[in-house]
GROMACS .gro file of C-alpha atoms in nm:
model
  420
    1GLN     CA    1 -12.592  -9.028  10.654
    2GLN     CA    2 -12.951  -9.045  10.765
    3GLY     CA    3 -13.266  -9.044  10.488
    4SER     CA    4 -13.243  -9.041  10.116
    5TYR     CA    5 -13.033  -8.887   9.911
    6VAL     CA    6 -13.181  -8.646   9.721
    7ALA     CA    7 -13.148  -8.685   9.316
    8ASP     CA    8 -13.326  -8.529   8.971
    9VAL     CA    9 -13.241  -8.735   8.735
   10CYS     CA   10 -13.044  -9.083   8.732
   11TYR     CA   11 -12.838  -9.199   8.384
   12PHE     CA   12 -12.834  -9.537   8.303
   13ILE     CA   13 -12.465  -9.661   8.285
   14SER     CA   14 -12.523  -9.876   8.017
   15GLU     CA   15 -12.499 -10.295   7.964
   16ASN     CA   16 -12.168 -10.286   7.874
   17ALA     CA   17 -11.907 -10.444   8.070
   18PRO     CA   18 -11.922 -10.356   8.510
   19LYS     CA   19 -11.872 -10.141   8.605
   20MET     CA   20 -11.981  -9.879   8.899
   21THR     CA   21 -12.055  -9.531   8.732
   22GLY     CA   22 -12.160  -9.453   8.343
   23VAL     CA   23 -12.104  -9.085   8.119
   24ARG     CA   24 -12.321  -8.761   8.184
   25ASP     CA   25 -12.421  -8.722   7.868
   26PRO     CA   26 -12.602  -8.506   7.872
   27GLU     CA   27 -12.421  -8.256   8.133
   28LEU     CA   28 -12.678  -8.211   8.443
   29PRO     CA   29 -12.762  -7.796   8.505
   30GLN     CA   30 -12.613  -7.690   8.815
   31GLY     CA   31 -12.864  -7.682   9.117
   32TYR     CA   32 -12.954  -8.017   9.051
   33SER     CA   33 -12.824  -8.345   9.174
   34TYR     CA   34 -12.759  -8.682   9.046
   35ASP     CA   35 -12.746  -9.040   9.064
   36TYR     CA   36 -12.625  -9.347   8.835
   37ILE     CA   37 -12.864  -9.629   8.803
   38ASN     CA   38 -12.778 -10.030   8.610
   39ALA     CA   39 -12.961 -10.236   8.455
   40GLU     CA   40 -12.989 -10.488   8.734
   41VAL     CA   41 -13.166 -10.254   8.960
   42ILE     CA   42 -13.440 -10.086   8.703
   43VAL     CA   43 -13.537 -10.472   8.589
   44ARG     CA   44 -13.522 -10.579   8.972
   45ASP     CA   45 -13.688 -10.295   9.177
   46MET     CA   46 -13.785  -9.960   9.000
   47GLN     CA   47 -14.141  -9.873   9.012
   48VAL     CA   48 -14.314  -9.512   8.958
   49LYS     CA   49 -14.478  -9.292   9.197
   50ASP     CA   50 -14.665  -8.978   9.186
   51GLY     CA   51 -14.493  -8.955   8.848
   52LYS     CA   52 -14.090  -9.027   9.002
   53LEU     CA   53 -13.915  -9.334   8.941
   54VAL     CA   54 -13.878  -9.447   9.297
   55LEU     CA   55 -13.669  -9.708   9.433
   56PRO     CA   56 -13.694  -9.925   9.736
   57SER     CA   57 -13.429  -9.776   9.964
   58GLY     CA   58 -13.582  -9.414   9.886
   59ALA     CA   59 -13.414  -9.257   9.617
   60ALA     CA   60 -13.673  -9.116   9.403
   61TYR     CA   61 -13.568  -8.979   9.022
   62ARG     CA   62 -13.807  -8.763   8.821
   63LEU     CA   63 -13.598  -8.854   8.527
   64MET     CA   64 -13.361  -9.108   8.317
   65VAL     CA   65 -13.129  -9.047   8.105
   66LEU     CA   66 -13.038  -9.342   7.856
   67PRO     CA   67 -12.687  -9.377   7.741
   68PRO     CA   68 -12.596  -9.218   7.458
   69LEU     CA   69 -12.624  -9.548   7.254
   70GLU     CA   70 -12.842  -9.778   6.996
   71THR     CA   71 -12.900 -10.087   7.225
   72MET     CA   72 -13.080 -10.190   7.483
   73ARG     CA   73 -13.163 -10.576   7.611
   74PRO     CA   74 -13.604 -10.647   7.534
   75ALA     CA   75 -13.630 -10.697   7.871
   76VAL     CA   76 -13.477 -10.377   7.967
   77LEU     CA   77 -13.646 -10.193   7.700
   78ALA     CA   78 -13.965 -10.407   7.876
   79LYS     CA   79 -13.916 -10.229   8.206
   80LEU     CA   80 -13.878  -9.906   8.111
   81GLU     CA   81 -14.176  -9.923   7.884
   82LYS     CA   82 -14.381 -10.025   8.124
   83LEU     CA   83 -14.227  -9.734   8.350
   84VAL     CA   84 -14.387  -9.441   8.178
   85LYS     CA   85 -14.664  -9.527   8.069
   86GLU     CA   86 -14.705  -9.527   8.486
   87GLY     CA   87 -14.570  -9.194   8.465
   88GLY     CA   88 -14.174  -9.191   8.440
   89ALA     CA   89 -13.977  -8.990   8.212
   90ILE     CA   90 -13.707  -9.091   8.037
   91TYR     CA   91 -13.425  -8.919   7.792
   92GLY     CA   92 -13.212  -9.065   7.543
   93PRO     CA   93 -13.190  -9.208   7.157
   94LYS     CA   94 -13.410  -9.472   7.006
   95PRO     CA   95 -13.272  -9.821   7.072
   96SER     CA   96 -13.237 -10.078   6.716
   97ARG     CA   97 -13.087 -10.376   6.833
   98SER     CA   98 -12.952 -10.525   7.150
   99PRO     CA   99 -12.659 -10.607   7.265
  100SER     CA  100 -12.703 -10.955   7.309
  101LEU     CA  101 -12.701 -11.239   7.101
  102GLN     CA  102 -12.979 -11.416   7.319
  103GLY     CA  103 -13.301 -11.473   7.102
  104TYR     CA  104 -13.126 -11.354   6.779
  105PRO     CA  105 -13.249 -11.223   6.549
  106GLU     CA  106 -13.591 -11.199   6.713
  107CYS     CA  107 -13.455 -10.983   7.019
  108ASP     CA  108 -13.346 -10.716   6.793
  109LEU     CA  109 -13.736 -10.714   6.586
  110GLN     CA  110 -13.843 -10.696   6.992
  111VAL     CA  111 -13.595 -10.404   7.055
  112ARG     CA  112 -13.749 -10.210   6.696
  113ALA     CA  113 -14.091 -10.333   6.772
  114MET     CA  114 -14.087 -10.101   7.173
  115ALA     CA  115 -13.900  -9.880   7.094
  116ASP     CA  116 -14.143  -9.767   6.770
  117GLU     CA  117 -14.423  -9.716   7.029
  118MET     CA  118 -14.218  -9.525   7.274
  119TRP     CA  119 -13.994  -9.313   6.998
  120GLY     CA  120 -14.233  -9.331   6.758
  121ALA     CA  121 -14.194  -9.535   6.424
  122ASN     CA  122 -14.142  -9.225   6.195
  123TYR     CA  123 -13.828  -9.103   6.434
  124SER     CA  124 -13.497  -9.169   6.316
  125GLY     CA  125 -13.307  -8.856   6.584
  126GLY     CA  126 -13.294  -8.553   6.672
  127LYS     CA  127 -13.523  -8.348   6.918
  128LEU     CA  128 -13.818  -8.582   7.047
  129SER     CA  129 -14.062  -8.464   7.340
  130ARG     CA  130 -14.325  -8.730   7.321
  131LYS     CA  131 -14.613  -8.829   7.584
  132TYR     CA  132 -14.656  -9.181   7.609
  133GLY     CA  133 -14.927  -9.320   7.845
  134GLN     CA  134 -14.894  -9.129   8.152
  135GLY     CA  135 -14.537  -9.073   8.108
  136SER     CA  136 -14.266  -8.905   7.831
  137VAL     CA  137 -14.007  -8.963   7.624
  138PHE     CA  138 -13.744  -8.715   7.561
  139ASN     CA  139 -13.419  -8.689   7.327
  140SER     CA  140 -13.173  -8.397   7.149
  141LEU     CA  141 -13.337  -8.111   7.358
  142ASP     CA  142 -13.126  -7.862   7.630
  143LEU     CA  143 -13.159  -8.087   7.984
  144GLN     CA  144 -13.295  -7.808   8.147
  145GLN     CA  145 -13.562  -7.730   7.901
  146VAL     CA  146 -13.754  -8.100   8.006
  147LEU     CA  147 -13.667  -8.013   8.350
  148ASP     CA  148 -13.854  -7.742   8.296
  149GLN     CA  149 -14.106  -7.940   8.102
  150LEU     CA  150 -14.187  -8.222   8.386
  151ARG     CA  151 -14.177  -7.858   8.641
  152VAL     CA  152 -13.894  -7.978   8.817
  153SER     CA  153 -13.684  -7.706   8.992
  154ARG     CA  154 -13.338  -7.692   9.081
  155ASP     CA  155 -13.298  -7.806   9.423
  156VAL     CA  156 -13.032  -7.592   9.478
  157ASP     CA  157 -13.012  -7.254   9.315
  158LEU     CA  158 -12.666  -7.181   9.349
  159SER     CA  159 -12.435  -6.942   9.107
  160GLU     CA  160 -12.177  -6.982   9.361
  161ALA     CA  161 -11.942  -7.257   9.183
  162SER     CA  162 -11.635  -7.261   9.461
  163VAL     CA  163 -11.950  -7.375   9.667
  164LEU     CA  164 -12.052  -7.814   9.649
  165TRP     CA  165 -12.304  -7.916   9.840
  166THR     CA  166 -12.565  -8.247   9.846
  167HIS     CA  167 -12.875  -8.347   9.997
  168ARG     CA  168 -13.068  -8.596  10.212
  169THR     CA  169 -13.452  -8.636  10.342
  170ILE     CA  170 -13.586  -8.793  10.639
  171PRO     CA  171 -13.993  -8.740  10.742
  172GLY     CA  172 -14.040  -8.377  10.888
  173MET     CA  173 -13.581  -8.272  10.776
  174ASP     CA  174 -13.434  -8.158  10.461
  175ILE     CA  175 -13.081  -8.214  10.521
  176TYR     CA  176 -12.796  -8.052  10.279
  177PHE     CA  177 -12.437  -7.996  10.321
  178LEU     CA  178 -12.246  -7.670  10.207
  179SER     CA  179 -11.848  -7.707  10.130
  180ASN     CA  180 -11.650  -7.412   9.998
  181GLN     CA  181 -11.376  -7.466   9.792
  182SER     CA  182 -11.225  -7.192   9.793
  183ASP     CA  183 -10.940  -7.026   9.971
  184ARG     CA  184 -11.166  -6.763  10.032
  185ARG     CA  185 -11.474  -6.655  10.210
  186VAL     CA  186 -11.826  -6.647  10.047
  187ASP     CA  187 -12.125  -6.440  10.142
  188ILE     CA  188 -12.416  -6.620   9.993
  189GLN     CA  189 -12.853  -6.654   9.926
  190PRO     CA  190 -12.902  -7.004   9.806
  191VAL     CA  191 -13.258  -7.105   9.769
  192PHE     CA  192 -13.346  -7.412   9.848
  193ARG     CA  193 -13.609  -7.570   9.729
  194VAL     CA  194 -13.813  -7.643  10.058
  195GLU     CA  195 -14.106  -7.454  10.189
  196GLY     CA  196 -14.329  -7.499  10.575
  197LEU     CA  197 -13.944  -7.591  10.749
  198LYS     CA  198 -13.714  -7.301  10.889
  199PRO     CA  199 -13.371  -7.327  10.875
  200GLN     CA  200 -13.112  -7.424  11.128
  201LEU     CA  201 -12.675  -7.442  11.142
  202TRP     CA  202 -12.575  -7.767  11.254
  203ASP     CA  203 -12.170  -7.714  11.298
  204ALA     CA  204 -11.983  -8.043  11.317
  205MET     CA  205 -11.662  -7.874  11.392
  206THR     CA  206 -11.840  -7.809  11.746
  207GLY     CA  207 -12.123  -7.981  11.747
  208GLN     CA  208 -12.374  -7.626  11.768
  209ILE     CA  209 -12.699  -7.627  11.622
  210ARG     CA  210 -12.811  -7.301  11.580
  211ARG     CA  211 -13.094  -7.089  11.441
  212LEU     CA  212 -13.129  -6.943  11.130
  213PRO     CA  213 -13.338  -6.639  11.164
  214GLU     CA  214 -13.303  -6.408  10.834
  215TYR     CA  215 -13.501  -6.596  10.541
  216SER     CA  216 -13.723  -6.585  10.317
  217GLN     CA  217 -13.986  -6.735  10.113
  218MET     CA  218 -13.946  -6.743   9.743
  219PRO     CA  219 -14.154  -6.881   9.467
  220GLN     CA  220 -13.924  -7.155   9.425
  221GLY     CA  221 -13.848  -7.240   9.798
  222THR     CA  222 -13.663  -7.096  10.084
  223ALA     CA  223 -13.374  -6.796  10.038
  224VAL     CA  224 -13.118  -6.840  10.317
  225PRO     CA  225 -12.749  -6.589  10.352
  226ILE     CA  226 -12.506  -6.826  10.447
  227SER     CA  227 -12.167  -6.712  10.523
  228LEU     CA  228 -11.895  -6.957  10.479
  229GLU     CA  229 -11.526  -6.947  10.579
  230PRO     CA  230 -11.228  -7.065  10.325
  231ARG     CA  231 -11.246  -7.417  10.303
  232GLN     CA  232 -11.555  -7.445  10.526
  233SER     CA  233 -11.808  -7.639  10.528
  234GLN     CA  234 -12.163  -7.640  10.709
  235PHE     CA  235 -12.497  -7.817  10.756
  236ILE     CA  236 -12.793  -7.646  10.658
  237VAL     CA  237 -13.078  -7.821  10.852
  238PHE     CA  238 -13.419  -7.717  10.772
  239ALA     CA  239 -13.637  -7.853  11.029
  240GLU     CA  240 -14.042  -7.755  11.115
  241GLY     CA  241 -13.967  -7.505  11.468
  242SER     CA  242 -13.795  -7.697  11.779
  243THR     CA  243 -13.782  -7.622  12.116
  244ALA     CA  244 -13.489  -7.815  12.203
  245LYS     CA  245 -13.254  -7.679  12.447
  246GLY     CA  246 -12.894  -7.622  12.347
  247ILE     CA  247 -13.056  -7.443  12.015
  248ALA     CA  248 -12.855  -7.082  11.974
  249GLU     CA  249 -12.996  -6.794  11.878
  250TYR     CA  250 -12.858  -6.470  11.755
  251GLN     CA  251 -12.911  -6.129  11.592
  252SER     CA  252 -12.875  -6.252  11.254
  253ASN     CA  253 -12.762  -6.630  11.145
  254PHE     CA  254 -12.365  -6.474  11.119
  255PRO     CA  255 -12.330  -6.174  11.337
  256GLN     CA  256 -11.970  -6.063  11.411
  257ARG     CA  257 -11.829  -6.156  11.643
  258LYS     CA  258 -11.612  -5.813  11.858
  259SER     CA  259 -11.235  -5.795  11.867
  260TRP     CA  260 -11.221  -5.752  12.310
  261LYS     CA  261 -10.915  -5.880  12.429
  262THR     CA  262 -10.597  -6.027  12.269
  263ILE     CA  263 -10.399  -6.240  12.482
  264ASP     CA  264 -10.000  -6.130  12.426
  265GLY     CA  265  -9.837  -6.346  12.629
  266PRO     CA  266  -9.572  -6.433  12.741
  267TRP     CA  267  -9.626  -6.754  12.662
  268THR     CA  268  -9.409  -7.067  12.747
  269VAL     CA  269  -9.354  -7.301  12.414
  270GLU     CA  270  -9.276  -7.685  12.557
  271PHE     CA  271  -9.100  -7.865  12.208
  272SER     CA  272  -9.181  -8.216  12.307
  273ASN     CA  273  -8.992  -8.424  11.999
  274SER     CA  274  -8.677  -8.549  12.138
  275VAL     CA  275  -8.588  -8.799  11.829
  276ILE     CA  276  -8.578  -8.489  11.576
  277ASP     CA  277  -8.299  -8.241  11.787
  278VAL     CA  278  -8.534  -7.999  11.986
  279GLN     CA  279  -8.656  -8.065  12.378
  280LYS     CA  280  -8.661  -7.802  12.562
  281THR     CA  281  -8.895  -7.485  12.699
  282LEU     CA  282  -8.831  -7.138  12.538
  283THR     CA  283  -9.036  -6.829  12.643
  284MET     CA  284  -9.249  -6.641  12.318
  285ASP     CA  285  -9.262  -6.274  12.411
  286THR     CA  286  -9.458  -6.217  12.009
  287LEU     CA  287  -9.554  -6.519  11.874
  288VAL     CA  288  -9.341  -6.617  11.559
  289ASP     CA  289  -9.364  -6.897  11.248
  290TRP     CA  290  -9.080  -7.204  11.377
  291SER     CA  291  -9.001  -7.165  10.980
  292LYS     CA  292  -8.870  -6.792  11.051
  293SER     CA  293  -8.669  -6.840  11.339
  294ASP     CA  294  -8.315  -6.796  11.454
  295SER     CA  295  -8.252  -7.149  11.565
  296ASP     CA  296  -8.174  -7.432  11.335
  297SER     CA  297  -8.363  -7.680  11.501
  298ILE     CA  298  -8.659  -7.498  11.564
  299LYS     CA  299  -8.671  -7.421  11.228
  300HIS     CA  300  -8.691  -7.719  11.065
  301TYR     CA  301  -8.859  -7.852  11.342
  302SER     CA  302  -9.137  -8.115  11.270
  303GLY     CA  303  -9.414  -8.235  11.582
  304THR     CA  304  -9.592  -8.074  11.878
  305ALA     CA  305  -9.506  -7.771  12.120
  306VAL     CA  306  -9.756  -7.667  12.386
  307TYR     CA  307  -9.807  -7.286  12.405
  308THR     CA  308  -9.914  -7.173  12.752
  309ALA     CA  309 -10.048  -6.812  12.882
  310GLU     CA  310 -10.220  -6.618  13.169
  311PHE     CA  311 -10.438  -6.326  13.102
  312SER     CA  312 -10.665  -6.144  13.403
  313LEU     CA  313 -11.006  -6.006  13.356
  314ASP     CA  314 -11.148  -5.822  13.500
  315GLN     CA  315 -11.532  -5.931  13.417
  316VAL     CA  316 -11.718  -6.250  13.234
  317PRO     CA  317 -11.968  -6.028  12.994
  318GLU     CA  318 -12.317  -6.075  13.044
  319GLY     CA  319 -12.594  -6.180  12.774
  320LYS     CA  320 -12.302  -6.247  12.540
  321ASP     CA  321 -12.045  -6.577  12.409
  322VAL     CA  322 -11.691  -6.577  12.449
  323PHE     CA  323 -11.435  -6.721  12.183
  324VAL     CA  324 -11.049  -6.799  12.141
  325ASN     CA  325 -10.980  -6.693  11.827
  326LEU     CA  326 -10.567  -6.855  11.794
  327GLY     CA  327 -10.508  -6.636  11.463
  328SER     CA  328 -10.293  -6.825  11.254
  329VAL     CA  329 -10.243  -7.145  11.316
  330HIS     CA  330  -9.992  -7.419  11.130
  331VAL     CA  331 -10.117  -7.676  11.099
  332MET     CA  332 -10.363  -7.777  11.424
  333ALA     CA  333 -10.458  -7.721  11.765
  334GLU     CA  334 -10.610  -7.881  12.051
  335VAL     CA  335 -10.669  -7.611  12.337
  336THR     CA  336 -10.759  -7.636  12.742
  337VAL     CA  337 -10.867  -7.280  12.931
  338ASN     CA  338 -10.784  -7.311  13.271
  339GLY     CA  339 -10.785  -7.702  13.229
  340LYS     CA  340 -11.074  -7.790  13.059
  341PRO     CA  341 -11.104  -7.850  12.694
  342ALA     CA  342 -11.250  -7.575  12.430
  343GLY     CA  343 -11.179  -7.813  12.173
  344GLY     CA  344 -10.943  -7.853  11.864
  345VAL     CA  345 -10.931  -7.689  11.542
  346TRP     CA  346 -10.737  -7.821  11.170
  347MET     CA  347 -10.882  -7.536  10.944
  348GLU     CA  348 -11.015  -7.222  10.883
  349PRO     CA  349 -11.113  -7.028  11.099
  350PHE     CA  350 -10.969  -7.141  11.401
  351VAL     CA  351 -11.222  -7.047  11.670
  352LEU     CA  352 -11.322  -7.196  12.015
  353ASP     CA  353 -11.609  -7.125  12.193
  354VAL     CA  354 -11.444  -7.095  12.557
  355THR     CA  355 -11.792  -6.956  12.713
  356ASN     CA  356 -11.884  -7.165  13.015
  357LEU     CA  357 -11.457  -7.185  13.033
  358ILE     CA  358 -11.314  -6.844  13.140
  359LYS     CA  359 -11.387  -6.632  13.455
  360PRO     CA  360 -11.296  -6.391  13.691
  361GLY     CA  361 -10.936  -6.309  13.794
  362LYS     CA  362 -10.625  -6.520  13.666
  363ASN     CA  363 -10.719  -6.770  13.321
  364VAL     CA  364 -10.443  -6.998  13.171
  365ILE     CA  365 -10.466  -7.111  12.808
  366GLU     CA  366 -10.312  -7.389  12.641
  367ALA     CA  367 -10.267  -7.466  12.315
  368GLU     CA  368 -10.076  -7.840  12.191
  369VAL     CA  369 -10.006  -7.743  11.761
  370VAL     CA  370  -9.873  -7.966  11.620
  371ASN     CA  371  -9.792  -7.905  11.204
  372LEU     CA  372  -9.661  -8.148  10.973
  373TRP     CA  373  -9.319  -8.281  10.877
  374ARG     CA  374  -9.189  -8.174  10.550
  375ASN     CA  375  -8.924  -7.875  10.727
  376TYR     CA  376  -8.772  -8.140  10.938
  377LEU     CA  377  -8.751  -8.341  10.597
  378VAL     CA  378  -8.605  -8.055  10.376
  379LYS     CA  379  -8.340  -8.047  10.640
  380GLU     CA  380  -8.216  -8.418  10.592
  381GLN     CA  381  -8.162  -8.299  10.228
  382GLY     CA  382  -7.933  -8.148  10.302
  383MET     CA  383  -7.804  -8.414  10.524
  384PRO     CA  384  -7.566  -8.733  10.466
  385GLU     CA  385  -7.747  -9.064  10.392
  386SER     CA  386  -7.575  -9.188  10.720
  387GLN     CA  387  -7.713  -8.943  10.945
  388ARG     CA  388  -8.043  -8.869  10.833
  389LYS     CA  389  -8.346  -9.053  11.139
  390THR     CA  390  -8.648  -9.086  10.858
  391TRP     CA  391  -8.688  -9.265  10.483
  392LEU     CA  392  -8.945  -9.248  10.275
  393THR     CA  393  -9.041  -9.470   9.973
  394VAL     CA  394  -9.146  -9.188   9.781
  395SER     CA  395  -9.062  -8.814   9.795
  396ASP     CA  396  -9.051  -8.486   9.622
  397VAL     CA  397  -8.853  -8.316   9.888
  398LYS     CA  398  -8.599  -8.101   9.799
  399ALA     CA  399  -8.302  -7.958  10.016
  400ASN     CA  400  -8.362  -7.616   9.851
  401GLU     CA  401  -8.684  -7.548   9.893
  402ASP     CA  402  -8.869  -7.308  10.063
  403LEU     CA  403  -9.059  -7.347  10.446
  404GLN     CA  404  -9.402  -7.413  10.566
  405PRO     CA  405  -9.558  -7.199  10.804
  406SER     CA  406  -9.557  -7.403  11.183
  407GLY     CA  407  -9.692  -7.311  11.515
  408LEU     CA  408  -9.928  -7.054  11.699
  409ILE     CA  409  -9.864  -6.720  11.468
  410GLY     CA  410 -10.119  -6.541  11.608
  411PRO     CA  411 -10.273  -6.324  11.726
  412VAL     CA  412 -10.500  -6.486  11.975
  413VAL     CA  413 -10.759  -6.327  12.065
  414LEU     CA  414 -11.085  -6.307  12.236
  415GLU     CA  415 -11.386  -6.247  12.095
  416THR     CA  416 -11.773  -6.157  12.179
  417LEU     CA  417 -12.100  -6.229  11.974
  418ASP     CA  418 -12.468  -6.114  12.135
  419ARG     CA  419 -12.724  -6.372  12.230
  420LYS     CA  420 -13.024  -6.290  12.054
   0.00000   0.00000   0.00000
C-alpha cells in the first residue's frame, strides 16, 4: 500500500454519464499497466514533468488514451493542449464538437479550432504521429508502436499469461506483486524495468524476507528467475543493499527442500463438532480423506478436527532450516510444534518453518484442520426437511453429488534447506 501505483498509460473514461471506469480501446500490450482518469482530475490536477503526465498523488503516465469519441468540452481540450505543448503525449481521435450545449454554437467552434491545431487542419482520420509543442499526438497506430516511439519499455517482460502482476514504487524501492492464477507450478524469468537495485522475496504468508541471489542485468532491466506454486503469490521487492537482521539467504532463488523424516503417526484425531453428529476421538495409523471413510458421520463431517502425533529426532541439523510439509490439506490448518505456534496454511504449498521449534528427542506436532461444510449439506439433502439442522437461502447442493476431499491427507514430512 505504500508509495505510488506504477502505470504507463491512463485511459480517459470520457465525459458521458458519471462512471468509474471506461473502455480500453485500443487494448494495452502485455507488460504494461494502466489506470483510468476522468475529466475533473485532468483539468484540476494534471501537470507535465519530465515528459510525463503527473498527478499530486505521485502517479505518472507516459501516455493518455482518449475514448473513441468525437466529442470533448472546450475546457478539457484546452487543458490537453496545454499538457501536450509542455511535453505530454495523447492518443485518440480528433474531436469535432462539444458533448454539452453550454455556450453553443461557440463551444463547437472552439473545439474544432483547438483540434485543428493539435491533430492538424487536414487530418480526418487514419494513422497519425505528430509533434505538437514539446509533446506528441497519436491515433490509429498499434499501441506498442506508440510506446516504442516514446521509448517506454515493458514494466514486466513476462511470457507466462497465467501470472498477473502489479507494481508500486517508493524512493529507493520498487515493489512488484506476482500472482500465479493457474493450478500448476510455473518457473519464469521475468525482466523487471529496474536498474541498480537488488531483488528480494517478501513472503506475505510467513513474513519472511530473503535475498534472491540469482539475477542478471539486461539492457531493458533486471531478469530474475522465479518459481510460483499453484495459486501462489509473492512480493518481489527491489531495494538497495540491506544489512537488516532476519533476511534469509540461500544458494539459489528457489532452492529445493530435501526430505528428511516422515511423521508416520499414529495420529490421534479429535472431532469436535457435536452439532452435526460427531464428537469423538479416534486413532489413524494412516492419514485418510474423511470423505472416503466407512463411517457415514465422518464421511460427511464438516468442522474442525485436531490431529496430534509424536516423533523423535536423534539430533537437529546444523546450518539448515527445517520445514514441516503437510502434503495435502483440505482446506486449511493451524499447526503447533511442542506447544509453540508454527503458523497457519490455507493454500499450496502447505509448508511451515519449524527450525526453532523442534528439538532432539521427543517432539509433538498438532494440526487443527478445518474443512468446508458442503459435505454435510450433501448429507442433509437426503434427509427429510424436518430433520435438517441447516438452511440456505440459495443452494446448488445435490444429495448425490461427489463429496469434497477433507482433512489432513498428508504425507507429513520434515524437510531441510541448506543455508548460505
